[in-house]
Amino acid sequence: MGKKSIRAIAFILRCSGAATVGYELASALGLHEALWAAMSAVIVSQEHLHETRSTLVGRIFGTLLGIGVTVGVSEAASRIAASTAVQMAVAVGICALIVREFPTLRVAMWTCPLILLTAQPSTPIVLAALRRGSEVFLGAIVGWVFHWGAEIAVDALVNRALSLRQHHASRHMNDRHRRRHRNQDHQID
């Protein structure tokens, strides 16, 4: 099996595993919207580990930005009884303004509706924001851990395969050398 095949299988397994473990872990921790953990685990999974790490950092800081803006807008909007749609428009607008300068924080723009549209009227917005953020952070970290683990496993498998090929080639060369040497001995006799 070649390096490309090993990487393809590792990508499939790490994405599938990260989504499943993210969901199950969030559910076990009692987080109400565990689907966001599963989605974040998959969203951070990129082709290369440095890209996954970059996406993870952007996801965490973007989510924090979205949480801060949404909570601030919601608190201010509650004083004037602004609707959820108005709050969402203002919060996403503020985040979009910031994201234009810092594109890696793009997740901030969908964090706002995620919080506002999943919040229960009986739950303070801060608590809803912390729950959604926890789900996103958990999933993102699970996705990164799975990718990191997959890289270690892929490197070990590729190195093992290379070592076996080299051993096989060396053995083949030694066998050819011995046969040639035996043939020379028979010709002398």
Tab-separated table of C-alpha atoms in Angstrom:
chain	number	residue	atom	x	y	z
A	1	MET	CA	0.000	0.000	0.000
A	2	GLY	CA	1.402	3.363	-1.044
A	3	LYS	CA	1.763	6.555	0.929
A	4	LYS	CA	-1.152	8.153	-0.938
A	5	SER	CA	-3.471	5.250	-0.074
A	6	ILE	CA	-2.406	5.281	3.563
A	7	ARG	CA	-3.078	9.041	3.752
A	8	ALA	CA	-6.505	8.633	2.113
A	9	ILE	CA	-7.540	5.931	4.577
A	10	ALA	CA	-6.182	7.960	7.506
A	11	PHE	CA	-8.171	11.026	6.372
A	12	ILE	CA	-11.392	9.017	6.206
A	13	LEU	CA	-10.832	7.365	9.576
A	14	ARG	CA	-9.760	10.526	11.398
A	15	CYS	CA	-12.694	12.601	10.109
A	16	SER	CA	-15.209	9.878	10.885
A	17	GLY	CA	-13.657	9.141	14.260
A	18	ALA	CA	-13.339	12.796	15.247
A	19	ALA	CA	-16.985	13.538	14.417
A	20	THR	CA	-18.173	10.510	16.356
A	21	VAL	CA	-15.949	11.042	19.381
A	22	GLY	CA	-16.722	14.786	19.431
A	23	TYR	CA	-20.448	14.049	19.450
A	24	GLU	CA	-20.239	11.268	22.050
A	25	LEU	CA	-17.949	13.267	24.323
A	26	ALA	CA	-20.195	16.345	24.179
A	27	SER	CA	-23.230	14.157	24.879
A	28	ALA	CA	-21.481	12.481	27.812
A	29	LEU	CA	-20.612	15.914	29.221
A	30	GLY	CA	-24.283	16.921	28.995
A	31	LEU	CA	-23.830	19.598	26.347
A	32	HIS	CA	-27.244	20.269	24.804
A	33	GLU	CA	-26.248	20.726	21.153
A	34	ALA	CA	-23.620	17.992	20.741
A	35	LEU	CA	-24.007	18.209	16.964
A	36	TRP	CA	-21.828	21.345	17.029
A	37	ALA	CA	-19.002	19.327	18.559
A	38	ALA	CA	-19.297	16.780	15.739
A	39	MET	CA	-19.400	19.504	13.099
A	40	SER	CA	-16.426	21.385	14.555
A	41	ALA	CA	-14.378	18.196	14.686
A	42	VAL	CA	-14.891	17.775	10.949
A	43	ILE	CA	-14.600	21.469	10.057
A	44	VAL	CA	-11.101	21.792	11.542
A	45	SER	CA	-9.874	18.659	9.748
A	46	GLN	CA	-7.822	19.836	6.799
A	47	GLU	CA	-5.483	17.984	4.460
A	48	HIS	CA	-2.264	18.868	6.322
A	49	LEU	CA	-1.633	19.134	10.064
A	50	HIS	CA	-0.392	22.751	9.911
A	51	GLU	CA	-3.630	23.677	8.103
A	52	THR	CA	-5.700	21.897	10.754
A	53	ARG	CA	-3.775	23.747	13.484
A	54	SER	CA	-4.399	27.074	11.724
A	55	THR	CA	-8.097	26.278	11.324
A	56	LEU	CA	-8.264	25.270	15.001
A	57	VAL	CA	-6.772	28.590	16.121
A	58	GLY	CA	-9.107	30.560	13.847
A	59	ARG	CA	-12.095	28.546	15.051
A	60	ILE	CA	-11.310	29.146	18.715
A	61	PHE	CA	-10.594	32.870	18.408
A	62	GLY	CA	-13.431	33.403	15.922
A	63	THR	CA	-15.863	31.639	18.252
A	64	LEU	CA	-14.675	33.778	21.158
A	65	LEU	CA	-15.206	36.905	19.044
A	66	GLY	CA	-18.694	35.734	18.038
A	67	ILE	CA	-19.570	34.955	21.651
A	68	GLY	CA	-18.411	38.367	22.862
A	69	VAL	CA	-20.204	40.290	20.134
A	70	THR	CA	-23.421	38.264	20.456
A	71	VAL	CA	-23.585	38.600	24.221
A	72	GLY	CA	-22.867	42.339	24.014
A	73	VAL	CA	-25.446	42.931	21.289
A	74	SER	CA	-28.033	40.787	23.056
A	75	GLU	CA	-27.554	42.587	26.368
A	76	ALA	CA	-27.893	45.985	24.688
A	77	ALA	CA	-30.821	44.832	22.548
A	78	SER	CA	-32.720	43.472	25.519
A	79	ARG	CA	-32.984	47.038	26.901
A	80	ILE	CA	-34.891	48.127	23.784
A	81	ALA	CA	-36.716	44.814	23.187
A	82	ALA	CA	-35.097	44.242	19.772
A	83	SER	CA	-36.115	41.037	18.012
A	84	THR	CA	-33.777	38.102	17.505
A	85	ALA	CA	-33.568	38.958	13.792
A	86	VAL	CA	-32.386	42.500	14.590
A	87	GLN	CA	-29.878	41.197	17.133
A	88	MET	CA	-28.567	38.716	14.576
A	89	ALA	CA	-28.237	41.386	11.888
A	90	VAL	CA	-26.287	43.688	14.192
A	91	ALA	CA	-24.066	40.952	15.665
A	92	VAL	CA	-23.230	39.399	12.283
A	93	GLY	CA	-22.612	42.883	10.859
A	94	ILE	CA	-20.135	43.729	13.614
A	95	CYS	CA	-18.359	40.388	13.170
A	96	ALA	CA	-18.289	40.822	9.373
A	97	LEU	CA	-16.622	44.189	9.829
A	98	ILE	CA	-13.877	42.564	11.903
A	99	VAL	CA	-13.609	39.464	9.668
A	100	ARG	CA	-12.921	41.667	6.636
A	101	GLU	CA	-9.606	42.520	8.297
A	102	PHE	CA	-9.030	39.105	9.920
A	103	PRO	CA	-10.449	36.399	7.590
A	104	THR	CA	-9.300	33.498	9.764
A	105	LEU	CA	-11.943	34.556	12.300
A	106	ARG	CA	-14.793	33.936	9.814
A	107	VAL	CA	-16.491	31.503	12.207
A	108	ALA	CA	-17.475	34.534	14.319
A	109	MET	CA	-20.171	35.393	11.780
A	110	TRP	CA	-21.971	32.082	12.138
A	111	THR	CA	-21.390	31.909	15.872
A	112	CYS	CA	-23.821	34.811	16.296
A	113	PRO	CA	-26.858	33.090	14.727
A	114	LEU	CA	-25.828	29.784	16.271
A	115	ILE	CA	-26.089	31.304	19.745
A	116	LEU	CA	-29.123	33.489	19.120
A	117	LEU	CA	-31.174	30.800	17.363
A	118	THR	CA	-30.439	27.990	19.822
A	119	ALA	CA	-30.853	30.038	23.018
A	120	GLN	CA	-33.912	29.259	25.117
A	121	PRO	CA	-35.858	32.284	26.407
A	122	SER	CA	-35.519	30.983	29.967
A	123	THR	CA	-31.709	30.724	29.709
A	124	PRO	CA	-29.433	33.762	30.030
A	125	ILE	CA	-27.654	34.500	26.730
A	126	VAL	CA	-24.271	34.235	28.446
A	127	LEU	CA	-25.034	30.650	29.464
A	128	ALA	CA	-26.272	29.771	25.964
A	129	ALA	CA	-23.113	31.323	24.470
A	130	LEU	CA	-20.848	29.395	26.835
A	131	ARG	CA	-22.619	26.146	26.000
A	132	ARG	CA	-22.326	26.661	22.243
A	133	GLY	CA	-18.718	27.755	22.639
A	134	SER	CA	-17.914	24.692	24.740
A	135	GLU	CA	-19.380	22.413	22.080
A	136	VAL	CA	-17.411	24.114	19.324
A	137	PHE	CA	-14.145	24.143	21.306
A	138	LEU	CA	-14.514	20.503	22.321
A	139	GLY	CA	-15.152	19.379	18.751
A	140	ALA	CA	-12.339	21.480	17.337
A	141	ILE	CA	-9.832	20.095	19.825
A	142	VAL	CA	-11.018	16.529	19.201
A	143	GLY	CA	-10.579	17.112	15.444
A	144	TRP	CA	-7.038	18.396	15.952
A	145	VAL	CA	-6.113	15.514	18.287
A	146	PHE	CA	-7.390	12.977	15.762
A	147	HIS	CA	-5.375	14.621	12.984
A	148	TRP	CA	-2.246	14.763	15.119
A	149	GLY	CA	-2.658	11.078	16.052
A	150	ALA	CA	-3.292	10.142	12.427
A	151	GLU	CA	-0.075	11.908	11.372
A	152	ILE	CA	1.910	9.868	13.869
A	153	ALA	CA	0.271	6.638	12.681
A	154	VAL	CA	0.722	7.485	8.981
A	155	ASP	CA	4.386	8.372	9.473
A	156	ALA	CA	4.960	5.100	11.337
A	157	LEU	CA	3.186	3.062	8.630
A	158	VAL	CA	5.009	4.816	5.787
A	159	ASN	CA	8.371	4.378	7.522
A	160	ARG	CA	7.587	0.708	8.190
A	161	ALA	CA	6.603	0.137	4.557
A	162	LEU	CA	9.768	1.885	3.357
A	163	SER	CA	11.897	-0.165	5.735
A	164	LEU	CA	10.298	-3.405	4.498
A	165	ARG	CA	10.875	-2.404	0.866
A	166	GLN	CA	14.511	-1.579	1.580
A	167	HIS	CA	14.966	-4.848	3.449
A	168	HIS	CA	13.329	-6.775	0.598
A	169	ALA	CA	15.479	-5.008	-2.019
A	170	SER	CA	18.646	-5.633	-0.002
A	171	ARG	CA	17.751	-9.296	0.443
A	172	HIS	CA	17.013	-9.605	-3.275
A	173	MET	CA	20.407	-8.076	-4.123
A	174	ASN	CA	22.161	-10.440	-1.700
A	175	ASP	CA	20.369	-13.424	-3.240
A	176	ARG	CA	21.416	-12.318	-6.754
A	177	HIS	CA	24.997	-11.865	-5.549
A	178	ARG	CA	25.047	-15.372	-3.992
A	179	ARG	CA	23.582	-16.951	-7.146
A	180	ARG	CA	26.138	-15.186	-9.311
A	181	HIS	CA	28.914	-16.290	-6.963
A	182	ARG	CA	27.658	-19.930	-7.060
A	183	ASN	CA	27.443	-19.819	-10.843
A	184	GLN	CA	31.031	-18.616	-11.016
A	185	ASP	CA	32.122	-21.453	-8.690
A	186	HIS	CA	30.348	-24.034	-10.888
A	187	GLN	CA	31.995	-22.646	-14.023
A	188	ILE	CA	35.430	-22.994	-12.414
A	189	ASP	CA	34.820	-26.663	-11.538
